[in-house]
Structure formats: C-alpha cells, structure tokens
Amino acid sequence: MSALESPDAPVEVEAPDRVASAPRLGGVLGKTHRALSIGAISVVLLIAFEATAVGTAMPVAARELDGVSLYAFAFSAYFTTSLFGMVVAGQWADQRGPLGAVAVGVSAFGAGLLLSGTAVNMWTFIGGRAVQGLGGGLVIVALYVVVGRAYPERLRPAIMAAFAASWVVPSVVGPLAAGTITERLGWRWVFVGIPVLVVFPLALALPAIRRMASGPADPDAPVEAFDRRRIRLALMISLGAGLLQYAGQDLRWLSLVPAVAGGALLVPAVAGRHGLLPRGTYRAARGLPSVVLLRGIAAGSFIAAESFVPLMLVTQRGLSPTMAGFSLAAGGATWALGSYVQGRPWAEPHRERLMVVGMVMVAAAIASAPSVLIPAVPVWVVAVAWGVGCFGMGMVIASTSVLLLQLSAPGEAGANSAALQISDGLSNVLLLAGGGAAFAALGGGSVGAAHDVVASAGAAAGHGGAFAVVFLPMAGVALVGAWVGLRLGSPTPPVS
C-alpha cells in the first residue's frame, strides 16, 4: 500500500484538528477512533479473505479454463491495473478526501470478483482480475491517507499492526473454506460468494471516514483539478507493464516488439525526471527513495514466489486445493506477529536493523520452498518456511508504511502513498512476468494439463525445474532487499 517525494525528510505537521486531542484518546480502539478502526480493519479483512481464498482456488480455475500457461497473468493483471488506481487514488484523496476512493474501490473490487467467477475462458477471468485490481489500488492508497489524517503519529504503528493482524483469521479460514467450496461446489462459488462481504465493510467504514478523514487536506485551499500529467504517466505504467507481461508469456522473437514498446512506456513514467517514483529510487538513494525501493523488492519477490506455491503443491506433491492453500495458513499469524513486533515502542530505534533481518528471513523462506520438489522432503517444510518468511514480511511492510508517513507532510500523504504502492505493484507485475516467462519456457504451461483436480503424488515431476526457476531468482531479489535496508537512513522526526 503506498507513495513519495524527497529524501530530505519533509516537515510533517500533525494534521487537522481531527487529531488535535490525540494524546488523551487512548488506543486505536478508544472511543474517538473505534468506529473508524473497525471499519478500516473490516475493509482489510475483505481484501485479505479474497487474497487467501482466491489463491487457493486459482490452480483449479486455471486448469478448468485451459489457462495454466496464463497462470501468472491471473495474478499480474490485478497488479497492473492497480498501478493506475493507485495514482488516481493519491490525487483523489489529497484533493477531495479519501471517502470517494474507498467507496468506488470496494465496489469495483466486488464487480471484478463477479466477472472472474462467471468467466467462460481464461482471458475473461483475467479481465475480472484487472477490474478487481483497479478497485484494490484505489482502496489501498485511500486507506493510507485515512491513517495519515485521522490517527496521531503515536497510533500509526498500532493501526498498521492491526491491519496486519486482520490477515490472521482469513489466512486460516480462507484456504479451508475456499478449498472445501472448490472441491464440493466448484471454484466459481469462491469468486461469486466473496462480493457479499462487500456490504458490511462499506456500511461500517464510510460513515467513520466521512466523519474523521473526509475533504481535502486543507479545507480553505481551492480544489485543484487532477494532474493530467500524472494520470498520463499512470496510463503509461499500466500499458507498459501489460505489454511486458504479454511479451513474457508469448515466447517468440516477435515478442521483442511489445517488450521494447512496454519498456519505452514504463521507464520514463517511473524513473524519468518527472516520473511517479522519487528521484534516486533505482540507485537506492538514502531516505525516502530507499524506503520506496525496498517496499517494491519485498512485495514483488514474495508475492511472485507465493503465487506459485499452491500450483506446485497440487501438481507436484498431489495435495488437494484445500491442503495446498492451508499450507500457507500459518503465514497470516506470523505476518501479524512481525508487524506487532515492529509496532512496539522498543523497536523504533532498531527499525532499520529489523527490516534487514526481515528481508534475510524472506530470502531464506523463498529459497527453502522448492525443496519440496524432492519427494523425500515433507510438504510441511513449505508451511514452516512460509511462516518464517511472513514474519519477516510483517516487519518490513509495516515499517515501510510507518517510515512513509513520517516523511510525508499532510498534503503529500496521498501522492506519497501512491508512489509506495506503485513500487509495490510494479515490482509484483515485473517479477511475476519474469517468473511466469521462465516457468513457461521450462514447460510449466503443460503442468496439470493431463491431471485431475488433485494430481497424483510425484506426477509431473519433470516440471520441477519450471518451479525452481521461479523461486530461486526471487530469493536472490530478496537478498538485494536486505542490502537496500542498510541504506534507509534515519528519517528526521517530523515537527509537530
């Protein structure tokens, strides 16, 4: 979730009178923030349940729609359109408040699920994921702006930890419920059933956001029009990322044409002089640029690897969809625990060191996962490894969010949150595209093509290399993230 600006820590004024009385308010569930916290956490719960449930059903959906060769697209399409949604949400929230972005985003999220759930072919399914991603991009950035506006700085680590804790129940219930529904009723019910959950978060969150975080950051300033240049750059990012994904999946010489076109659109939009990421991001300049870069490296390497775990366990080790998804269930609890650790007062002076340790844990987890391709290695190794990796991710992701808000003035929180999210989403797209291309090149597209929903143990063993070539490079990327963590610097505390 996120976005950014200068490495010289800007001065942050503890925003509006909404939080002026914060010192005497208690915690995030105190009287003043209770309704807002419950509403925002409910929205995160919806996103978390979708992520865990859909990930469990995805291998079966891809097989039945004859789209295993497009498996990576089903994930990366979500992140591609979310890039555009993030930029729009940043401007929308800064200039008009986050309320509208949350409402539209959650609605689009549900509509995309319905489209995927009723798809008759893989490309329609991917289209639904794209609509869903647009909604997710709007929601994530808008929620960050809500946190920056409505919560005093002392409560922000706690609400970020609460967001992480919101993944615990879905990570346990989601795979079990989705796997059972997939096996008993069919994968489509996983997608068409989740939109029912949209109603409660909207009803709970919108009134609280309207009361505590609505309107522009400066109510007395004139409302500015959307920055067309940034919208144009956002479109360039989404289109460029989409072309690169297509080139990665269509392994022919002609694919160099969309690949070059995609790069030509993407590079100036994100790394140019007036790009959407802070200057110095790709050379890991100290301060804000390194925070943004680390967020992308962490999210991209981990998500790209995790996307292939259920498919690997179903096709290579014969697990049912339920058990394949359930093998990742412990990760929700350990992610929340890692986020809780970084939110403790004693952890603040050690934040950068904890982030480096977190990235090393992520790298170790990703590198360990493909060991289950060896029949003698028990499948519970993946569950243990992913628990360790999620603990590291909890420390890293929550800490990048905290650092972002420390470095953002009230009127810049939306744009900066969008930049952080762009780094997150773009890295997901590019690393998924690269991993998907490597997977397809080594014959991964035929994985599961001749198997039932539950493959027999050891079947398709010849495709083990297709999975290894996804996981091992992602572990290397995560190690680069540990180096970037050494360059974060210590942001200057904002002046209240």
PDB file of C-alpha atoms in Angstrom, residues 218-456:
ATOM      1  CA  ASP A 218      -6.524  21.977   3.549  1.00  0.00           C
ATOM      2  CA  PRO A 219     -10.253  22.807   3.602  1.00  0.00           C
ATOM      3  CA  ASP A 220      -9.548  26.504   2.905  1.00  0.00           C
ATOM      4  CA  ALA A 221      -7.472  25.893  -0.224  1.00  0.00           C
ATOM      5  CA  PRO A 222      -9.185  25.860  -3.634  1.00  0.00           C
ATOM      6  CA  VAL A 223      -9.856  22.396  -5.015  1.00  0.00           C
ATOM      7  CA  GLU A 224      -7.395  21.721  -7.814  1.00  0.00           C
ATOM      8  CA  ALA A 225      -8.077  19.695 -10.937  1.00  0.00           C
ATOM      9  CA  PHE A 226      -6.418  16.314 -11.301  1.00  0.00           C
ATOM     10  CA  ASP A 227      -2.849  16.490 -12.571  1.00  0.00           C
ATOM     11  CA  ARG A 228      -3.248  15.234 -16.133  1.00  0.00           C
ATOM     12  CA  ARG A 229       0.476  14.597 -16.437  1.00  0.00           C
ATOM     13  CA  ARG A 230       0.406  12.136 -13.536  1.00  0.00           C
ATOM     14  CA  ILE A 231      -2.702  10.431 -14.917  1.00  0.00           C
ATOM     15  CA  ARG A 232      -0.951  10.119 -18.292  1.00  0.00           C
ATOM     16  CA  LEU A 233       2.119   8.645 -16.597  1.00  0.00           C
ATOM     17  CA  ALA A 234      -0.100   6.198 -14.730  1.00  0.00           C
ATOM     18  CA  LEU A 235      -1.624   5.034 -18.011  1.00  0.00           C
ATOM     19  CA  MET A 236       1.873   4.632 -19.449  1.00  0.00           C
ATOM     20  CA  ILE A 237       2.867   2.473 -16.483  1.00  0.00           C
ATOM     21  CA  SER A 238      -0.178   0.215 -16.780  1.00  0.00           C
ATOM     22  CA  LEU A 239       0.099  -0.162 -20.556  1.00  0.00           C
ATOM     23  CA  GLY A 240       3.873  -0.673 -20.424  1.00  0.00           C
ATOM     24  CA  ALA A 241       3.569  -3.296 -17.693  1.00  0.00           C
ATOM     25  CA  GLY A 242       0.838  -5.071 -19.649  1.00  0.00           C
ATOM     26  CA  LEU A 243       2.969  -5.209 -22.813  1.00  0.00           C
ATOM     27  CA  LEU A 244       5.921  -6.599 -20.854  1.00  0.00           C
ATOM     28  CA  GLN A 245       3.685  -9.274 -19.346  1.00  0.00           C
ATOM     29  CA  TYR A 246       2.394 -10.263 -22.771  1.00  0.00           C
ATOM     30  CA  ALA A 247       5.914 -10.449 -24.160  1.00  0.00           C
ATOM     31  CA  GLY A 248       6.982 -12.603 -21.236  1.00  0.00           C
ATOM     32  CA  GLN A 249       4.217 -15.125 -21.852  1.00  0.00           C
ATOM     33  CA  ASP A 250       4.471 -15.226 -25.676  1.00  0.00           C
ATOM     34  CA  LEU A 251       7.946 -16.662 -26.068  1.00  0.00           C
ATOM     35  CA  ARG A 252       8.671 -15.808 -29.712  1.00  0.00           C
ATOM     36  CA  TRP A 253      11.086 -13.433 -31.434  1.00  0.00           C
ATOM     37  CA  LEU A 254       8.143 -11.219 -32.356  1.00  0.00           C
ATOM     38  CA  SER A 255       7.562 -10.727 -28.641  1.00  0.00           C
ATOM     39  CA  LEU A 256      10.548  -8.385 -28.602  1.00  0.00           C
ATOM     40  CA  VAL A 257       8.305  -5.757 -30.217  1.00  0.00           C
ATOM     41  CA  PRO A 258       5.804  -5.459 -27.332  1.00  0.00           C
ATOM     42  CA  ALA A 259       8.676  -5.874 -24.864  1.00  0.00           C
ATOM     43  CA  VAL A 260      10.557  -2.882 -26.277  1.00  0.00           C
ATOM     44  CA  ALA A 261       7.350  -0.847 -26.507  1.00  0.00           C
ATOM     45  CA  GLY A 262       6.486  -1.703 -22.928  1.00  0.00           C
ATOM     46  CA  GLY A 263       9.912  -0.674 -21.692  1.00  0.00           C
ATOM     47  CA  ALA A 264       9.741   2.583 -23.655  1.00  0.00           C
ATOM     48  CA  LEU A 265       6.482   3.455 -21.888  1.00  0.00           C
ATOM     49  CA  LEU A 266       7.469   2.206 -18.474  1.00  0.00           C
ATOM     50  CA  VAL A 267      10.949   3.641 -17.882  1.00  0.00           C
ATOM     51  CA  PRO A 268      10.207   7.367 -18.300  1.00  0.00           C
ATOM     52  CA  ALA A 269       6.940   7.013 -16.390  1.00  0.00           C
ATOM     53  CA  VAL A 270       8.579   5.633 -13.257  1.00  0.00           C
ATOM     54  CA  ALA A 271      12.216   6.684 -13.413  1.00  0.00           C
ATOM     55  CA  GLY A 272      12.241   9.811 -15.554  1.00  0.00           C
ATOM     56  CA  ARG A 273      12.871  13.304 -14.254  1.00  0.00           C
ATOM     57  CA  HIS A 274       9.158  13.813 -13.658  1.00  0.00           C
ATOM     58  CA  GLY A 275       8.320  10.168 -13.019  1.00  0.00           C
ATOM     59  CA  LEU A 276       5.964   8.824 -10.392  1.00  0.00           C
ATOM     60  CA  LEU A 277       8.695   7.454  -8.122  1.00  0.00           C
ATOM     61  CA  PRO A 278      11.101   9.644  -6.120  1.00  0.00           C
ATOM     62  CA  ARG A 279      14.348  10.541  -7.837  1.00  0.00           C
ATOM     63  CA  GLY A 280      17.081   8.187  -6.763  1.00  0.00           C
ATOM     64  CA  THR A 281      14.764   5.216  -6.180  1.00  0.00           C
ATOM     65  CA  TYR A 282      16.585   2.863  -8.539  1.00  0.00           C
ATOM     66  CA  ARG A 283      20.006   3.737  -7.170  1.00  0.00           C
ATOM     67  CA  ALA A 284      18.747   3.263  -3.595  1.00  0.00           C
ATOM     68  CA  ALA A 285      19.406   6.853  -2.515  1.00  0.00           C
ATOM     69  CA  ARG A 286      19.234   7.152   1.255  1.00  0.00           C
ATOM     70  CA  GLY A 287      15.950   8.063   2.881  1.00  0.00           C
ATOM     71  CA  LEU A 288      12.608   8.045   1.097  1.00  0.00           C
ATOM     72  CA  PRO A 289      13.827   6.586  -2.254  1.00  0.00           C
ATOM     73  CA  SER A 290      15.241   3.542  -0.463  1.00  0.00           C
ATOM     74  CA  VAL A 291      12.016   3.104   1.507  1.00  0.00           C
ATOM     75  CA  VAL A 292      10.078   3.012  -1.765  1.00  0.00           C
ATOM     76  CA  LEU A 293      12.550   0.653  -3.440  1.00  0.00           C
ATOM     77  CA  LEU A 294      12.626  -1.741  -0.502  1.00  0.00           C
ATOM     78  CA  ARG A 295       8.843  -1.941  -0.460  1.00  0.00           C
ATOM     79  CA  GLY A 296       8.821  -2.988  -4.103  1.00  0.00           C
ATOM     80  CA  ILE A 297      11.594  -5.547  -3.703  1.00  0.00           C
ATOM     81  CA  ALA A 298       9.982  -7.128  -0.642  1.00  0.00           C
ATOM     82  CA  ALA A 299       6.468  -7.313  -2.049  1.00  0.00           C
ATOM     83  CA  GLY A 300       7.486  -8.332  -5.560  1.00  0.00           C
ATOM     84  CA  SER A 301       9.834 -11.166  -4.622  1.00  0.00           C
ATOM     85  CA  PHE A 302       7.500 -12.607  -2.002  1.00  0.00           C
ATOM     86  CA  ILE A 303       4.235 -12.374  -3.965  1.00  0.00           C
ATOM     87  CA  ALA A 304       5.806 -13.718  -7.162  1.00  0.00           C
ATOM     88  CA  ALA A 305       7.035 -16.765  -5.254  1.00  0.00           C
ATOM     89  CA  GLU A 306       3.877 -17.262  -3.187  1.00  0.00           C
ATOM     90  CA  SER A 307       1.652 -17.223  -6.281  1.00  0.00           C
ATOM     91  CA  PHE A 308       3.233 -20.481  -7.463  1.00  0.00           C
ATOM     92  CA  VAL A 309       3.188 -22.333  -4.127  1.00  0.00           C
ATOM     93  CA  PRO A 310      -0.366 -23.779  -4.361  1.00  0.00           C
ATOM     94  CA  LEU A 311       0.156 -24.808  -8.007  1.00  0.00           C
ATOM     95  CA  MET A 312       3.439 -26.510  -7.081  1.00  0.00           C
ATOM     96  CA  LEU A 313       1.897 -28.430  -4.177  1.00  0.00           C
ATOM     97  CA  VAL A 314      -1.166 -29.537  -6.169  1.00  0.00           C
ATOM     98  CA  THR A 315       0.668 -30.655  -9.315  1.00  0.00           C
ATOM     99  CA  GLN A 316       3.978 -31.880  -7.886  1.00  0.00           C
ATOM    100  CA  ARG A 317       3.060 -33.329  -4.491  1.00  0.00           C
ATOM    101  CA  GLY A 318      -0.575 -34.334  -5.045  1.00  0.00           C
ATOM    102  CA  LEU A 319      -2.133 -32.132  -2.371  1.00  0.00           C
ATOM    103  CA  SER A 320      -5.798 -31.171  -2.596  1.00  0.00           C
ATOM    104  CA  PRO A 321      -6.541 -27.486  -3.228  1.00  0.00           C
ATOM    105  CA  THR A 322      -7.635 -27.203   0.409  1.00  0.00           C
ATOM    106  CA  MET A 323      -4.387 -28.553   1.807  1.00  0.00           C
ATOM    107  CA  ALA A 324      -2.250 -26.627  -0.687  1.00  0.00           C
ATOM    108  CA  GLY A 325      -3.818 -23.364   0.402  1.00  0.00           C
ATOM    109  CA  PHE A 326      -3.812 -24.373   4.047  1.00  0.00           C
ATOM    110  CA  SER A 327      -0.060 -24.922   3.926  1.00  0.00           C
ATOM    111  CA  LEU A 328       0.283 -21.128   3.828  1.00  0.00           C
ATOM    112  CA  ALA A 329      -2.200 -20.504   6.632  1.00  0.00           C
ATOM    113  CA  ALA A 330       0.375 -20.024   9.390  1.00  0.00           C
ATOM    114  CA  GLY A 331       1.778 -17.100   7.430  1.00  0.00           C
ATOM    115  CA  GLY A 332      -1.135 -14.869   8.387  1.00  0.00           C
ATOM    116  CA  ALA A 333      -0.403 -15.254  12.094  1.00  0.00           C
ATOM    117  CA  THR A 334       3.363 -14.809  11.768  1.00  0.00           C
ATOM    118  CA  TRP A 335       2.917 -11.794   9.447  1.00  0.00           C
ATOM    119  CA  ALA A 336       0.734 -10.184  12.114  1.00  0.00           C
ATOM    120  CA  LEU A 337       3.305 -11.085  14.768  1.00  0.00           C
ATOM    121  CA  GLY A 338       6.101  -9.465  12.760  1.00  0.00           C
ATOM    122  CA  SER A 339       4.002  -6.349  12.317  1.00  0.00           C
ATOM    123  CA  TYR A 340       3.243  -6.348  16.047  1.00  0.00           C
ATOM    124  CA  VAL A 341       6.942  -6.547  16.873  1.00  0.00           C
ATOM    125  CA  GLN A 342       7.823  -3.528  14.725  1.00  0.00           C
ATOM    126  CA  GLY A 343       4.992  -1.579  16.379  1.00  0.00           C
ATOM    127  CA  ARG A 344       6.380  -1.909  19.907  1.00  0.00           C
ATOM    128  CA  PRO A 345       8.000   1.272  21.336  1.00  0.00           C
ATOM    129  CA  TRP A 346      11.289  -0.535  21.992  1.00  0.00           C
ATOM    130  CA  ALA A 347      11.577  -1.426  18.296  1.00  0.00           C
ATOM    131  CA  GLU A 348      11.615   2.164  16.988  1.00  0.00           C
ATOM    132  CA  PRO A 349      15.395   2.754  17.432  1.00  0.00           C
ATOM    133  CA  HIS A 350      16.088  -0.620  15.773  1.00  0.00           C
ATOM    134  CA  ARG A 351      13.616  -0.312  12.887  1.00  0.00           C
ATOM    135  CA  GLU A 352      16.195  -0.366  10.084  1.00  0.00           C
ATOM    136  CA  ARG A 353      18.019  -3.360  11.531  1.00  0.00           C
ATOM    137  CA  LEU A 354      14.742  -5.258  11.924  1.00  0.00           C
ATOM    138  CA  MET A 355      13.933  -4.579   8.276  1.00  0.00           C
ATOM    139  CA  VAL A 356      17.280  -6.020   7.147  1.00  0.00           C
ATOM    140  CA  VAL A 357      16.720  -9.125   9.285  1.00  0.00           C
ATOM    141  CA  GLY A 358      13.197  -9.381   7.855  1.00  0.00           C
ATOM    142  CA  MET A 359      14.478  -9.432   4.272  1.00  0.00           C
ATOM    143  CA  VAL A 360      17.009 -12.155   5.103  1.00  0.00           C
ATOM    144  CA  MET A 361      14.152 -14.232   6.538  1.00  0.00           C
ATOM    145  CA  VAL A 362      12.112 -13.665   3.370  1.00  0.00           C
ATOM    146  CA  ALA A 363      15.023 -14.770   1.170  1.00  0.00           C
ATOM    147  CA  ALA A 364      15.540 -17.914   3.258  1.00  0.00           C
ATOM    148  CA  ALA A 365      11.838 -18.814   3.071  1.00  0.00           C
ATOM    149  CA  ILE A 366      11.633 -18.431  -0.709  1.00  0.00           C
ATOM    150  CA  ALA A 367      14.823 -20.432  -1.240  1.00  0.00           C
ATOM    151  CA  SER A 368      13.526 -23.251   1.004  1.00  0.00           C
ATOM    152  CA  ALA A 369      10.112 -23.673  -0.642  1.00  0.00           C
ATOM    153  CA  PRO A 370      11.208 -25.579  -3.802  1.00  0.00           C
ATOM    154  CA  SER A 371      12.925 -28.196  -1.643  1.00  0.00           C
ATOM    155  CA  VAL A 372       9.547 -29.994  -1.612  1.00  0.00           C
ATOM    156  CA  LEU A 373      10.135 -30.820  -5.270  1.00  0.00           C
ATOM    157  CA  ILE A 374      12.323 -33.580  -3.826  1.00  0.00           C
ATOM    158  CA  PRO A 375       9.885 -36.399  -2.898  1.00  0.00           C
ATOM    159  CA  ALA A 376      11.747 -37.234   0.314  1.00  0.00           C
ATOM    160  CA  VAL A 377      11.202 -33.712   1.705  1.00  0.00           C
ATOM    161  CA  PRO A 378       7.938 -33.481   3.697  1.00  0.00           C
ATOM    162  CA  VAL A 379       5.430 -30.919   2.432  1.00  0.00           C
ATOM    163  CA  TRP A 380       5.174 -29.275   5.866  1.00  0.00           C
ATOM    164  CA  VAL A 381       8.550 -27.703   5.107  1.00  0.00           C
ATOM    165  CA  VAL A 382       6.702 -25.149   2.967  1.00  0.00           C
ATOM    166  CA  ALA A 383       4.397 -24.256   5.864  1.00  0.00           C
ATOM    167  CA  VAL A 384       7.336 -23.709   8.205  1.00  0.00           C
ATOM    168  CA  ALA A 385       9.340 -21.750   5.642  1.00  0.00           C
ATOM    169  CA  TRP A 386       6.376 -19.540   4.781  1.00  0.00           C
ATOM    170  CA  GLY A 387       5.729 -18.851   8.451  1.00  0.00           C
ATOM    171  CA  VAL A 388       9.295 -17.569   8.785  1.00  0.00           C
ATOM    172  CA  GLY A 389       9.061 -15.527   5.590  1.00  0.00           C
ATOM    173  CA  CYS A 390       5.751 -13.954   6.600  1.00  0.00           C
ATOM    174  CA  PHE A 391       7.198 -12.904   9.955  1.00  0.00           C
ATOM    175  CA  GLY A 392       9.936 -11.059   8.075  1.00  0.00           C
ATOM    176  CA  MET A 393       7.383  -9.526   5.683  1.00  0.00           C
ATOM    177  CA  GLY A 394       5.313  -8.310   8.624  1.00  0.00           C
ATOM    178  CA  MET A 395       8.266  -6.369   9.981  1.00  0.00           C
ATOM    179  CA  VAL A 396       9.300  -4.969   6.600  1.00  0.00           C
ATOM    180  CA  ILE A 397       5.943  -3.983   5.093  1.00  0.00           C
ATOM    181  CA  ALA A 398       4.549  -2.313   8.205  1.00  0.00           C
ATOM    182  CA  SER A 399       7.845  -0.479   8.785  1.00  0.00           C
ATOM    183  CA  THR A 400       7.947   0.938   5.249  1.00  0.00           C
ATOM    184  CA  SER A 401       4.433   2.278   5.821  1.00  0.00           C
ATOM    185  CA  VAL A 402       5.439   3.891   9.112  1.00  0.00           C
ATOM    186  CA  LEU A 403       8.543   5.472   7.562  1.00  0.00           C
ATOM    187  CA  LEU A 404       6.468   6.769   4.649  1.00  0.00           C
ATOM    188  CA  LEU A 405       4.057   8.598   6.935  1.00  0.00           C
ATOM    189  CA  GLN A 406       6.943  10.034   8.963  1.00  0.00           C
ATOM    190  CA  LEU A 407       8.362  11.522   5.777  1.00  0.00           C
ATOM    191  CA  SER A 408       5.090  12.905   4.383  1.00  0.00           C
ATOM    192  CA  ALA A 409       3.510  16.275   5.062  1.00  0.00           C
ATOM    193  CA  PRO A 410      -0.306  16.106   5.396  1.00  0.00           C
ATOM    194  CA  GLY A 411      -0.923  17.405   1.870  1.00  0.00           C
ATOM    195  CA  GLU A 412       1.526  14.904   0.356  1.00  0.00           C
ATOM    196  CA  ALA A 413       0.376  11.716   2.065  1.00  0.00           C
ATOM    197  CA  GLY A 414      -1.820  10.645  -0.853  1.00  0.00           C
ATOM    198  CA  ALA A 415       0.797  11.223  -3.548  1.00  0.00           C
ATOM    199  CA  ASN A 416       3.499   9.615  -1.433  1.00  0.00           C
ATOM    200  CA  SER A 417       1.297   6.637  -0.592  1.00  0.00           C
ATOM    201  CA  ALA A 418       0.585   6.217  -4.302  1.00  0.00           C
ATOM    202  CA  ALA A 419       4.331   6.154  -5.030  1.00  0.00           C
ATOM    203  CA  LEU A 420       4.914   3.453  -2.423  1.00  0.00           C
ATOM    204  CA  GLN A 421       2.063   1.416  -3.846  1.00  0.00           C
ATOM    205  CA  ILE A 422       3.336   1.902  -7.389  1.00  0.00           C
ATOM    206  CA  SER A 423       6.683   0.463  -6.351  1.00  0.00           C
ATOM    207  CA  ASP A 424       4.856  -2.416  -4.687  1.00  0.00           C
ATOM    208  CA  GLY A 425       2.521  -3.133  -7.619  1.00  0.00           C
ATOM    209  CA  LEU A 426       5.050  -2.567 -10.389  1.00  0.00           C
ATOM    210  CA  SER A 427       7.527  -4.920  -8.771  1.00  0.00           C
ATOM    211  CA  ASN A 428       4.782  -7.535  -8.450  1.00  0.00           C
ATOM    212  CA  VAL A 429       3.946  -7.180 -12.141  1.00  0.00           C
ATOM    213  CA  LEU A 430       7.522  -7.303 -13.416  1.00  0.00           C
ATOM    214  CA  LEU A 431       8.679 -10.157 -11.195  1.00  0.00           C
ATOM    215  CA  LEU A 432       5.522 -12.171 -11.867  1.00  0.00           C
ATOM    216  CA  ALA A 433       6.025 -11.582 -15.591  1.00  0.00           C
ATOM    217  CA  GLY A 434       9.654 -12.673 -15.357  1.00  0.00           C
ATOM    218  CA  GLY A 435       8.817 -15.689 -13.219  1.00  0.00           C
ATOM    219  CA  GLY A 436       5.904 -16.602 -15.476  1.00  0.00           C
ATOM    220  CA  ALA A 437       8.101 -16.394 -18.574  1.00  0.00           C
ATOM    221  CA  ALA A 438      10.734 -18.639 -17.004  1.00  0.00           C
ATOM    222  CA  PHE A 439       8.015 -21.037 -15.844  1.00  0.00           C
ATOM    223  CA  ALA A 440       6.526 -21.234 -19.358  1.00  0.00           C
ATOM    224  CA  ALA A 441       9.948 -21.579 -21.003  1.00  0.00           C
ATOM    225  CA  LEU A 442      10.682 -24.718 -18.972  1.00  0.00           C
ATOM    226  CA  GLY A 443       7.364 -26.347 -19.857  1.00  0.00           C
ATOM    227  CA  GLY A 444       5.318 -25.076 -16.938  1.00  0.00           C
ATOM    228  CA  GLY A 445       2.374 -24.299 -19.202  1.00  0.00           C
ATOM    229  CA  SER A 446       1.614 -28.007 -19.520  1.00  0.00           C
ATOM    230  CA  VAL A 447       1.675 -28.595 -15.755  1.00  0.00           C
ATOM    231  CA  GLY A 448      -1.601 -30.147 -14.712  1.00  0.00           C
ATOM    232  CA  ALA A 449      -2.914 -30.301 -18.277  1.00  0.00           C
ATOM    233  CA  ALA A 450      -3.390 -34.041 -18.139  1.00  0.00           C
ATOM    234  CA  HIS A 451      -4.260 -34.322 -14.463  1.00  0.00           C
ATOM    235  CA  ASP A 452      -7.366 -34.351 -12.373  1.00  0.00           C
ATOM    236  CA  VAL A 453      -8.013 -31.539  -9.905  1.00  0.00           C
ATOM    237  CA  VAL A 454      -5.830 -33.419  -7.463  1.00  0.00           C
ATOM    238  CA  ALA A 455      -2.729 -34.746  -9.132  1.00  0.00           C
ATOM    239  CA  SER A 456      -1.170 -37.982  -8.024  1.00  0.00           C
TER     240      SER A 456
END
